[in-house]
């Protein structure tokens, strides 16, 4: 799930093709006209083929003799790939598909993060606590604006996964971060979110105390708050008078 380099003609071509496939502009099962795409995108055939190799590695396209290069069924796509997630969110904030994907990712977080934080509570080091404290402090700062708050939130959850000292769980940050960053952007555009610091502080305190059960409870409370904020931002839950925040 390692992201590819997005720079230059190669990166631009990958992005264009991926978004067309994900939007359905190039539908599942369609055979690609490479000559027409080469002319339209104004790239060499070699560059086009190299870009398609990126999509093939993510399960989105395939090439067969006599049939050529075609779009595979969505069931074959690597939907947990960080780039595939990012491309889906790039379609625009607030669409029904966008919201459904965020809720799906929320369910994934609800499975992964409560279990991960139990491990973090049992295994955390002083260095892990320092990283969590730094992220929480940054989260409470207002001067940096929304972008700063989003990055601080990502840093906190990244540090939690790192504190598990399980290299496979640490790699899950690539799945969680795509949805978390997008969700934070939506919540920051709404005036109805709750203050994120207390819920994150509760998680950190339990991790510091090396209390796995308390850490799991605190994480589940945090995730419930995240759902409330997203629902309020989309107008599906009554607003409260609590302040704007990210989760």
Short mmCIF file of C-alpha atoms in Angstrom, two decimals:
data_model
loop_
_atom_site.label_atom_id
_atom_site.label_comp_id
_atom_site.label_asym_id
_atom_site.label_seq_id
_atom_site.Cartn_x
_atom_site.Cartn_y
_atom_site.Cartn_z
CA UNK A 1 0.00 0.00 0.00
CA UNK A 2 2.99 2.30 -0.48
CA UNK A 3 1.90 5.47 -2.31
CA UNK A 4 3.55 6.18 -5.68
CA UNK A 5 5.43 9.38 -6.48
CA UNK A 6 2.81 11.88 -7.70
CA UNK A 7 5.22 14.27 -9.42
CA UNK A 8 5.60 15.07 -13.09
CA UNK A 9 3.79 13.80 -16.16
CA UNK A 10 3.73 10.25 -14.83
CA UNK A 11 1.98 11.27 -11.60
CA UNK A 12 -0.51 13.52 -13.38
CA UNK A 13 -1.40 10.75 -15.82
CA UNK A 14 -1.95 8.24 -13.02
CA UNK A 15 -4.18 10.69 -11.16
CA UNK A 16 -6.26 11.48 -14.25
CA UNK A 17 -6.81 7.85 -15.21
CA UNK A 18 -7.54 6.75 -11.65
CA UNK A 19 -10.16 9.41 -11.06
CA UNK A 20 -11.87 8.61 -14.35
CA UNK A 21 -12.10 4.96 -13.39
CA UNK A 22 -13.29 5.68 -9.86
CA UNK A 23 -15.93 8.15 -11.06
CA UNK A 24 -17.26 5.65 -13.58
CA UNK A 25 -16.32 7.85 -16.51
CA UNK A 26 -14.34 4.81 -17.64
CA UNK A 27 -16.67 2.03 -16.46
CA UNK A 28 -15.87 -1.43 -15.16
CA UNK A 29 -15.15 -3.83 -18.02
CA UNK A 30 -14.32 -1.07 -20.50
CA UNK A 31 -11.35 -1.67 -22.79
CA UNK A 32 -9.04 1.34 -22.96
CA UNK A 33 -8.15 2.89 -26.29
CA UNK A 34 -4.49 3.59 -25.60
CA UNK A 35 -3.93 5.48 -28.83
CA UNK A 36 -6.84 7.83 -28.12
CA UNK A 37 -5.75 8.31 -24.48
CA UNK A 38 -2.19 9.00 -25.58
CA UNK A 39 -3.38 11.76 -27.88
CA UNK A 40 -5.88 13.21 -25.41
CA UNK A 41 -3.46 13.31 -22.48
CA UNK A 42 -0.54 14.35 -24.70
CA UNK A 43 1.83 11.77 -23.26
CA UNK A 44 4.07 9.13 -24.79
CA UNK A 45 2.81 5.58 -25.08
CA UNK A 46 5.58 4.53 -22.72
CA UNK A 47 4.43 7.06 -20.09
CA UNK A 48 0.83 5.93 -20.49
CA UNK A 49 1.75 2.28 -20.05
CA UNK A 50 3.88 3.06 -16.99
CA UNK A 51 0.92 4.91 -15.47
CA UNK A 52 -1.38 1.99 -16.15
CA UNK A 53 1.08 -0.29 -14.35
CA UNK A 54 0.40 1.74 -11.18
CA UNK A 55 -3.34 1.15 -11.54
CA UNK A 56 -2.73 -2.52 -12.33
CA UNK A 57 -0.76 -2.88 -9.09
CA UNK A 58 -3.81 -1.53 -7.25
CA UNK A 59 -6.11 -4.05 -8.94
CA UNK A 60 -7.95 -1.44 -11.01
CA UNK A 61 -6.91 -2.46 -14.54
CA UNK A 62 -5.46 -5.50 -16.26
CA UNK A 63 -4.10 -6.37 -19.69
CA UNK A 64 -4.84 -9.52 -21.69
CA UNK A 65 -3.84 -10.67 -25.12
CA UNK A 66 -6.51 -9.99 -27.75
CA UNK A 67 -8.60 -8.01 -25.24
CA UNK A 68 -6.07 -5.29 -24.41
CA UNK A 69 -6.07 -3.18 -21.24
CA UNK A 70 -9.41 -3.06 -19.44
CA UNK A 71 -10.95 -1.86 -16.17
CA UNK A 72 -11.42 -4.64 -13.64
CA UNK A 73 -14.52 -5.09 -11.48
CA UNK A 74 -14.62 -2.92 -8.36
CA UNK A 75 -14.51 -6.10 -6.25
CA UNK A 76 -10.93 -6.58 -7.52
CA UNK A 77 -9.70 -3.09 -6.59
CA UNK A 78 -7.46 -2.60 -3.56
CA UNK A 79 -9.90 -0.32 -1.78
CA UNK A 80 -7.67 -0.08 1.30
CA UNK A 81 -4.78 1.34 -0.71
CA UNK A 82 -4.01 4.87 0.48
CA UNK A 83 -4.03 6.28 -3.06
CA UNK A 84 -7.32 4.58 -3.97
CA UNK A 85 -8.91 6.05 -0.85
CA UNK A 86 -7.49 9.51 -1.61
CA UNK A 87 -8.73 9.38 -5.20
CA UNK A 88 -12.23 8.52 -4.03
CA UNK A 89 -12.29 11.45 -1.62
CA UNK A 90 -10.94 13.76 -4.33
CA UNK A 91 -14.29 13.48 -6.06
CA UNK A 92 -15.68 16.20 -3.79
CA UNK A 93 -16.67 16.72 -0.19
CA UNK A 94 -20.22 16.09 0.85
CA UNK A 95 -21.51 13.70 -1.79
CA UNK A 96 -23.55 10.67 -0.79
CA UNK A 97 -20.79 8.33 -1.92
CA UNK A 98 -18.27 10.41 -0.01
CA UNK A 99 -20.31 10.20 3.20
CA UNK A 100 -20.86 6.45 2.81
CA UNK A 101 -17.12 5.91 2.40
CA UNK A 102 -16.41 7.97 5.51
CA UNK A 103 -18.88 5.88 7.51
CA UNK A 104 -17.31 2.68 6.16
CA UNK A 105 -13.90 3.92 7.24
CA UNK A 106 -15.39 4.87 10.60
CA UNK A 107 -16.45 1.26 11.07
CA UNK A 108 -12.92 0.12 10.18
CA UNK A 109 -11.51 2.54 12.77
CA UNK A 110 -14.00 1.18 15.30
CA UNK A 111 -12.51 -2.28 14.83
CA UNK A 112 -8.82 -1.34 14.65
CA UNK A 113 -8.24 1.55 17.03
CA UNK A 114 -9.87 0.23 20.23
CA UNK A 115 -7.84 -2.98 19.91
CA UNK A 116 -4.69 -1.05 18.99
CA UNK A 117 -4.96 1.29 21.96
CA UNK A 118 -5.13 -1.69 24.33
CA UNK A 119 -1.75 -2.81 22.98
CA UNK A 120 -0.43 0.75 23.18
CA UNK A 121 -1.39 0.94 26.85
CA UNK A 122 0.47 -2.28 27.56
CA UNK A 123 3.57 -1.55 25.47
CA UNK A 124 4.04 2.22 25.35
CA UNK A 125 7.44 3.73 26.07
CA UNK A 126 8.37 7.15 27.39
CA UNK A 127 9.16 8.17 23.81
CA UNK A 128 5.65 7.13 22.74
CA UNK A 129 4.15 9.25 25.53
CA UNK A 130 6.25 12.22 24.42
CA UNK A 131 4.96 11.89 20.86
CA UNK A 132 1.35 11.68 22.05
CA UNK A 133 1.78 14.68 24.37
CA UNK A 134 3.30 16.75 21.57
CA UNK A 135 0.42 15.92 19.24
CA UNK A 136 -2.17 16.71 21.90
CA UNK A 137 -0.49 20.03 22.68
CA UNK A 138 -0.54 20.92 18.99
CA UNK A 139 -4.20 19.95 18.81
CA UNK A 140 -5.03 22.52 21.48
CA UNK A 141 -3.30 25.36 19.64
CA UNK A 142 -5.62 27.64 17.68
CA UNK A 143 -3.08 29.82 15.89
CA UNK A 144 -2.25 27.28 13.20
CA UNK A 145 -5.79 27.11 11.87
CA UNK A 146 -7.66 24.12 10.46
CA UNK A 147 -4.73 22.62 8.54
CA UNK A 148 -2.59 22.64 11.68
CA UNK A 149 -5.36 21.00 13.72
CA UNK A 150 -5.88 18.28 11.12
CA UNK A 151 -2.17 17.44 11.08
CA UNK A 152 -2.08 17.37 14.90
CA UNK A 153 -4.99 14.92 14.97
CA UNK A 154 -3.26 12.71 12.40
CA UNK A 155 -0.05 12.85 14.43
CA UNK A 156 -1.90 11.71 17.57
CA UNK A 157 -3.48 8.67 15.92
CA UNK A 158 -0.22 7.88 14.12
CA UNK A 159 1.60 7.92 17.46
CA UNK A 160 -1.01 5.63 19.00
CA UNK A 161 -0.49 3.03 16.30
CA UNK A 162 3.28 3.37 16.67
CA UNK A 163 2.93 2.77 20.42
CA UNK A 164 1.59 -0.73 19.71
CA UNK A 165 5.07 -1.68 18.49
CA UNK A 166 3.39 -3.94 15.95
CA UNK A 167 4.71 -3.12 12.49
CA UNK A 168 1.57 -4.36 10.75
CA UNK A 169 -0.70 -2.19 12.87
CA UNK A 170 1.62 0.76 12.29
CA UNK A 171 1.05 0.36 8.55
CA UNK A 172 -2.68 0.74 9.12
CA UNK A 173 -2.02 4.47 9.48
CA UNK A 174 -2.11 4.67 5.67
CA UNK A 175 -5.69 3.39 5.69
CA UNK A 176 -6.88 5.41 8.68
CA UNK A 177 -5.23 8.70 7.74
CA UNK A 178 -6.93 9.11 4.35
CA UNK A 179 -10.38 9.02 5.88
CA UNK A 180 -9.41 10.83 9.07
CA UNK A 181 -7.90 13.79 7.22
CA UNK A 182 -10.95 14.09 4.97
CA UNK A 183 -13.35 13.79 7.90
CA UNK A 184 -11.43 16.47 9.79
CA UNK A 185 -11.68 18.84 6.83
CA UNK A 186 -15.45 18.41 6.77
CA UNK A 187 -15.82 18.89 10.52
CA UNK A 188 -13.66 22.01 10.45
CA UNK A 189 -16.03 23.56 7.93
CA UNK A 190 -18.88 23.18 10.43
CA UNK A 191 -19.41 25.29 13.57
CA UNK A 192 -20.97 22.41 15.49
CA UNK A 193 -18.09 20.08 16.43
CA UNK A 194 -17.11 19.25 20.01
CA UNK A 195 -13.75 20.16 21.56
CA UNK A 196 -11.41 17.26 20.63
CA UNK A 197 -8.86 17.76 23.40
CA UNK A 198 -10.73 16.15 26.36
CA UNK A 199 -11.50 12.92 24.48
CA UNK A 200 -7.92 12.60 23.25
CA UNK A 201 -6.59 13.48 26.70
CA UNK A 202 -8.65 10.64 28.19
CA UNK A 203 -7.06 8.19 25.75
CA UNK A 204 -3.58 9.47 26.52
CA UNK A 205 -4.13 9.33 30.29
CA UNK A 206 -5.22 5.70 30.09
CA UNK A 207 -2.25 4.81 27.90
CA UNK A 208 0.09 6.54 30.34
CA UNK A 209 -1.50 4.64 33.24
CA UNK A 210 -1.01 1.40 31.28
CA UNK A 211 -4.70 0.58 31.70
CA UNK A 212 -5.81 -1.27 28.53
CA UNK A 213 -9.49 -1.48 29.49
CA UNK A 214 -9.73 2.24 30.26
CA UNK A 215 -7.83 3.05 27.06
CA UNK A 216 -10.30 1.04 24.99
CA UNK A 217 -13.29 2.74 26.66
CA UNK A 218 -11.77 6.16 26.06
CA UNK A 219 -11.08 5.36 22.41
CA UNK A 220 -14.64 4.15 21.86
CA UNK A 221 -15.93 7.38 23.41
CA UNK A 222 -13.62 9.35 21.09
CA UNK A 223 -14.88 7.47 18.03
CA UNK A 224 -18.51 8.02 19.09
CA UNK A 225 -17.75 11.72 19.32
CA UNK A 226 -16.22 11.58 15.82
CA UNK A 227 -19.46 10.13 14.45
CA UNK A 228 -21.52 12.83 16.16
CA UNK A 229 -19.34 15.59 14.71
CA UNK A 230 -19.56 14.16 11.20
CA UNK A 231 -23.33 13.78 11.43
CA UNK A 232 -23.69 17.38 12.64
CA UNK A 233 -21.45 18.64 9.85
CA UNK A 234 -23.71 16.88 7.34
CA UNK A 235 -26.88 18.08 9.05
CA UNK A 236 -28.06 14.58 10.01
CA UNK A 237 -27.81 15.24 13.76
CA UNK A 238 -29.05 18.30 15.70
CA UNK A 239 -26.31 20.83 16.38
CA UNK A 240 -25.19 21.61 19.93
CA UNK A 241 -23.63 24.76 21.28
CA UNK A 242 -20.23 23.12 21.62
CA UNK A 243 -17.21 24.52 19.78
CA UNK A 244 -15.67 23.66 16.47
CA UNK A 245 -13.22 20.77 16.56
CA UNK A 246 -11.64 17.81 14.86
CA UNK A 247 -11.52 14.32 16.16
#
